[in-house]
CSV table of C-alpha atoms in Angstrom, one decimal:
chain,number,residue,atom,x,y,z
B,1,MET,CA,0.3,-0.1,0.3
B,2,THR,CA,1.3,3.6,-0.7
B,3,GLN,CA,2.2,5.8,2.3
B,4,ARG,CA,1.0,9.1,1.9
B,5,VAL,CA,4.3,11.7,3.4
B,6,LEU,CA,3.2,15.2,4.3
B,7,VAL,CA,6.9,17.0,3.5
B,8,ASP,CA,7.5,20.2,5.5
B,9,ALA,CA,9.6,23.2,4.5
B,10,ASN,CA,12.7,22.8,6.5
B,11,THR,CA,12.8,19.5,4.0
B,12,PHE,CA,12.5,21.9,1.2
B,13,PHE,CA,14.7,24.3,2.6
B,14,SER,CA,17.4,22.0,1.8
B,15,ARG,CA,18.1,20.8,-1.9
B,16,THR,CA,19.8,17.9,-0.4
B,17,LEU,CA,16.6,16.5,1.3
B,18,THR,CA,14.2,17.3,-1.4
B,19,ASP,CA,16.7,15.6,-4.1
B,20,TRP,CA,16.6,12.4,-1.9
B,21,VAL,CA,12.7,13.1,-1.1
B,22,PHE,CA,11.9,12.7,-4.9
B,23,LEU,CA,14.6,10.6,-6.5
B,24,LEU,CA,13.7,7.6,-4.1
B,25,ARG,CA,10.0,8.5,-4.5
B,26,ASN,CA,10.4,7.9,-8.4
B,27,HIS,CA,12.7,4.9,-7.9
B,28,THR,CA,10.5,3.3,-5.6
B,29,GLY,CA,7.8,2.1,-7.5
B,30,GLY,CA,4.6,3.8,-5.5
B,31,MET,CA,6.1,3.0,-2.2
B,32,TYR,CA,5.4,6.4,-1.0
B,33,MET,CA,3.8,9.4,-2.2
B,34,ALA,CA,4.7,12.5,-1.4
B,35,PHE,CA,2.6,15.7,-0.7
B,36,THR,CA,2.8,19.3,0.9
B,37,THR,CA,0.7,23.0,1.2
B,38,GLU,CA,0.9,26.0,-0.1
B,39,ASP,CA,2.0,26.9,3.0
B,40,ALA,CA,4.8,24.6,3.2
B,41,ILE,CA,6.5,25.7,-0.2
B,42,SER,CA,5.5,29.7,0.4
B,43,GLU,CA,8.0,28.8,4.0
B,44,ALA,CA,10.6,27.2,2.2
B,45,ILE,CA,10.9,29.7,-0.2
B,46,SER,CA,11.2,32.6,2.1
B,47,SER,CA,13.8,30.9,4.4
B,48,TYR,CA,15.7,29.7,1.7
B,49,ARG,CA,15.7,33.8,0.2
B,50,ASN,CA,16.5,34.7,4.4
B,51,LYS,CA,19.3,32.7,4.5
B,52,ARG,CA,20.4,33.6,0.4
B,53,PRO,CA,19.1,37.4,-0.1
B,54,LEU,CA,21.9,38.0,-2.7
B,55,VAL,CA,20.5,34.9,-4.9
B,56,ALA,CA,19.0,35.5,-8.3
B,57,GLY,CA,15.2,35.1,-8.9
B,58,ALA,CA,15.7,32.1,-11.2
B,59,VAL,CA,16.9,30.5,-8.4
B,60,THR,CA,14.0,30.3,-5.7
B,61,ALA,CA,11.4,30.1,-9.2
B,62,ASN,CA,13.0,27.1,-10.2
B,63,ARG,CA,12.9,25.6,-6.9
B,64,VAL,CA,9.3,26.4,-6.6
B,65,LYS,CA,8.7,24.7,-9.7
B,66,LEU,CA,11.1,21.3,-9.2
B,67,ILE,CA,8.6,20.9,-6.0
B,68,ARG,CA,5.5,21.4,-8.0
B,69,GLU,CA,6.4,19.5,-10.7
B,70,ASN,CA,7.7,16.3,-8.3
B,71,VAL,CA,5.3,16.6,-5.6
B,72,ASP,CA,1.7,14.1,-5.9
B,73,GLU,CA,-0.5,16.8,-4.4
B,74,ILE,CA,-0.1,20.2,-2.8
B,75,LEU,CA,-3.6,21.0,-0.3
B,76,GLU,CA,-4.8,24.1,0.0
B,77,ASP,CA,-6.4,24.2,2.9
B,78,PHE,CA,-6.6,22.0,6.4
B,79,PRO,CA,-9.3,22.9,8.4
B,80,ALA,CA,-9.1,25.0,11.8
B,81,GLY,CA,-10.0,23.7,15.2
B,82,LEU,CA,-8.4,20.3,15.8
B,83,SER,CA,-7.5,19.0,19.2
B,84,PHE,CA,-4.0,19.9,19.5
B,85,THR,CA,-1.5,17.8,21.7
B,86,GLY,CA,1.9,19.3,20.0
B,87,ALA,CA,4.2,21.7,21.9
B,88,ASP,CA,4.4,24.1,19.9
B,89,GLN,CA,1.6,25.9,18.2
B,90,GLY,CA,3.6,27.3,14.8
B,91,ASP,CA,3.4,23.6,13.9
B,92,TYR,CA,-0.4,23.4,14.0
B,93,HIS,CA,-0.6,23.2,10.2
B,94,LEU,CA,1.5,19.8,9.8
B,95,HIS,CA,-1.0,18.2,12.4
B,96,ALA,CA,-4.0,19.7,10.4
B,97,VAL,CA,-2.4,18.9,7.2
B,98,ALA,CA,-1.8,15.5,8.5
B,99,HIS,CA,-5.4,14.6,9.3
B,100,SER,CA,-7.0,15.8,6.8
B,101,GLY,CA,-4.3,14.4,3.7
B,102,ARG,CA,-4.6,11.3,5.4
B,103,ALA,CA,-1.1,11.1,5.9
B,104,ASP,CA,1.0,8.1,7.2
B,105,PHE,CA,4.3,10.6,7.7
B,106,ILE,CA,5.0,13.8,8.3
B,107,LEU,CA,9.2,14.4,7.0
B,108,THR,CA,10.4,16.4,8.8
B,109,SER,CA,13.4,17.5,10.9
B,110,ASN,CA,11.1,19.3,13.9
B,111,ASP,CA,10.6,17.6,17.3
B,112,PRO,CA,8.0,14.9,17.0
B,113,GLU,CA,6.4,16.7,20.6
B,114,ASP,CA,6.5,20.2,18.7
B,115,ILE,CA,3.6,18.3,16.6
B,116,ALA,CA,2.4,15.8,18.5
B,117,THR,CA,2.1,13.9,22.0
B,118,GLY,CA,-0.2,11.8,21.9
B,119,ASP,CA,-1.7,9.0,19.6
B,120,GLU,CA,-2.2,10.5,16.3
B,121,PRO,CA,-3.0,8.5,12.8
B,122,TYR,CA,0.1,9.9,11.5
B,123,GLU,CA,4.2,9.0,12.4
B,124,VAL,CA,6.2,12.2,12.5
B,125,ILE,CA,9.6,11.3,10.9
B,126,HIS,CA,13.1,12.5,10.5
B,127,PRO,CA,14.5,12.6,7.1
B,128,ASP,CA,17.5,10.5,8.4
B,129,ALA,CA,14.7,7.7,10.0
B,130,PHE,CA,12.7,7.8,6.2
B,131,PHE,CA,15.6,7.4,3.9
B,132,THR,CA,16.8,4.5,6.0
B,133,LEU,CA,13.6,2.9,5.8
B,134,VAL,CA,12.8,3.8,2.5
B,135,ALA,CA,16.8,2.4,1.6
B,136,ASN,CA,15.9,-1.1,4.0
B,137,SER,CA,12.3,-1.4,2.5
B,138,ALA,CA,13.5,-0.8,-1.0
B,139,PRO,CA,17.1,-2.0,-1.5
B,140,SER,CA,17.6,-2.0,-5.2
B,141,ALA,CA,15.6,1.7,-5.7
B,142,PHE,CA,18.1,2.8,-3.0
B,143,LEU,CA,21.4,1.5,-5.2
B,144,ALA,CA,20.1,2.6,-8.2
B,145,VAL,CA,19.6,6.4,-6.5
B,146,VAL,CA,23.2,6.1,-5.1
B,147,ASP,CA,24.8,5.2,-8.3
B,148,ARG,CA,22.4,8.1,-10.3
B,149,GLN,CA,23.4,11.0,-7.4
B,150,ALA,CA,27.0,9.3,-7.6
B,151,GLN,CA,27.2,9.9,-10.8
B,152,TYR,CA,25.6,13.5,-11.3
B,153,TRP,CA,27.6,15.1,-8.2
B,154,GLY,CA,30.5,13.3,-9.3
B,155,ARG,CA,30.4,15.2,-12.3
B,156,LYS,CA,30.0,18.7,-11.0
B,157,VAL,CA,33.4,20.6,-9.5
B,158,ASN,CA,33.5,21.2,-5.8
B,159,SER,CA,30.6,19.5,-5.0
B,160,LEU,CA,30.7,17.5,-1.7
B,161,PRO,CA,30.6,13.8,-1.9
B,162,LEU,CA,26.9,12.4,-1.4
B,163,ASP,CA,27.6,11.4,2.6
B,164,GLU,CA,29.1,14.4,3.4
B,165,ALA,CA,26.7,16.6,2.3
B,166,LEU,CA,23.8,14.0,3.6
B,167,ARG,CA,26.2,14.3,7.0
B,168,ARG,CA,25.4,18.4,6.6
B,169,ALA,CA,21.5,17.9,6.4
B,170,GLY,CA,21.5,16.4,9.1
B,171,CYS,CA,21.2,12.5,8.3
B,172,PRO,CA,24.5,11.2,10.1
B,173,ASP,CA,22.6,7.3,9.7
B,174,PHE,CA,21.5,7.7,5.8
B,175,ALA,CA,25.3,9.2,5.0
B,176,ARG,CA,26.6,6.3,6.6
B,177,ARG,CA,24.4,3.8,4.3
B,178,VAL,CA,25.5,6.0,1.4
B,179,GLY,CA,28.4,6.0,2.2
B,180,GLN,CA,29.1,2.8,2.3
B,181,ALA,CA,27.3,1.8,-0.7
B,182,PRO,CA,29.6,-0.1,-3.9
B,183,GLU,CA,28.1,3.0,-6.4
B,184,VAL,CA,29.1,6.0,-4.0
B,185,LEU,CA,33.1,3.8,-3.8
B,186,ALA,CA,33.3,3.6,-7.2
B,187,HIS,CA,33.1,7.1,-8.1
B,188,ARG,CA,35.3,8.3,-5.6
B,189,PRO,CA,38.6,9.8,-6.6
B,190,GLY,CA,41.8,7.5,-5.6
């Protein structure tokens, strides 16, 4: 059964995490579908712009285009007034969207208790744990994505090794897994 994954803005803020969400989704044959909200897209772009105020408008426009072309669904509305047990009222929207969008997972770098402390029909999962779960569940798809990423980034001047980029994006366990993949080792210089 296809799992519904609500992708939070902090995942889309990172190019590394965004690439892995979409590439794994595209290679796992319907294991999961990714959805988000207009709010999350706006927040990701606003945060990106705040961190990189001098970047050209085409860069942010391309990020928005990338997200819109690769998510399965963008929810424009979610209910107000649901019971909320999370510690951070600013994360109410994730809880509400997860309920209205029937999410199985909320993919976020937030503390899970910011979103929910009680029993919910969804699981709050960090990208590190999610990517590792996908790699364990679909090892051949994982290796295909690793190979594709290694080839792509290996051609770029001054790019970080895949595992280092993942570590910097907050995914140390998945970074170790990727760093040990034969496809990565084959593309490493030396």
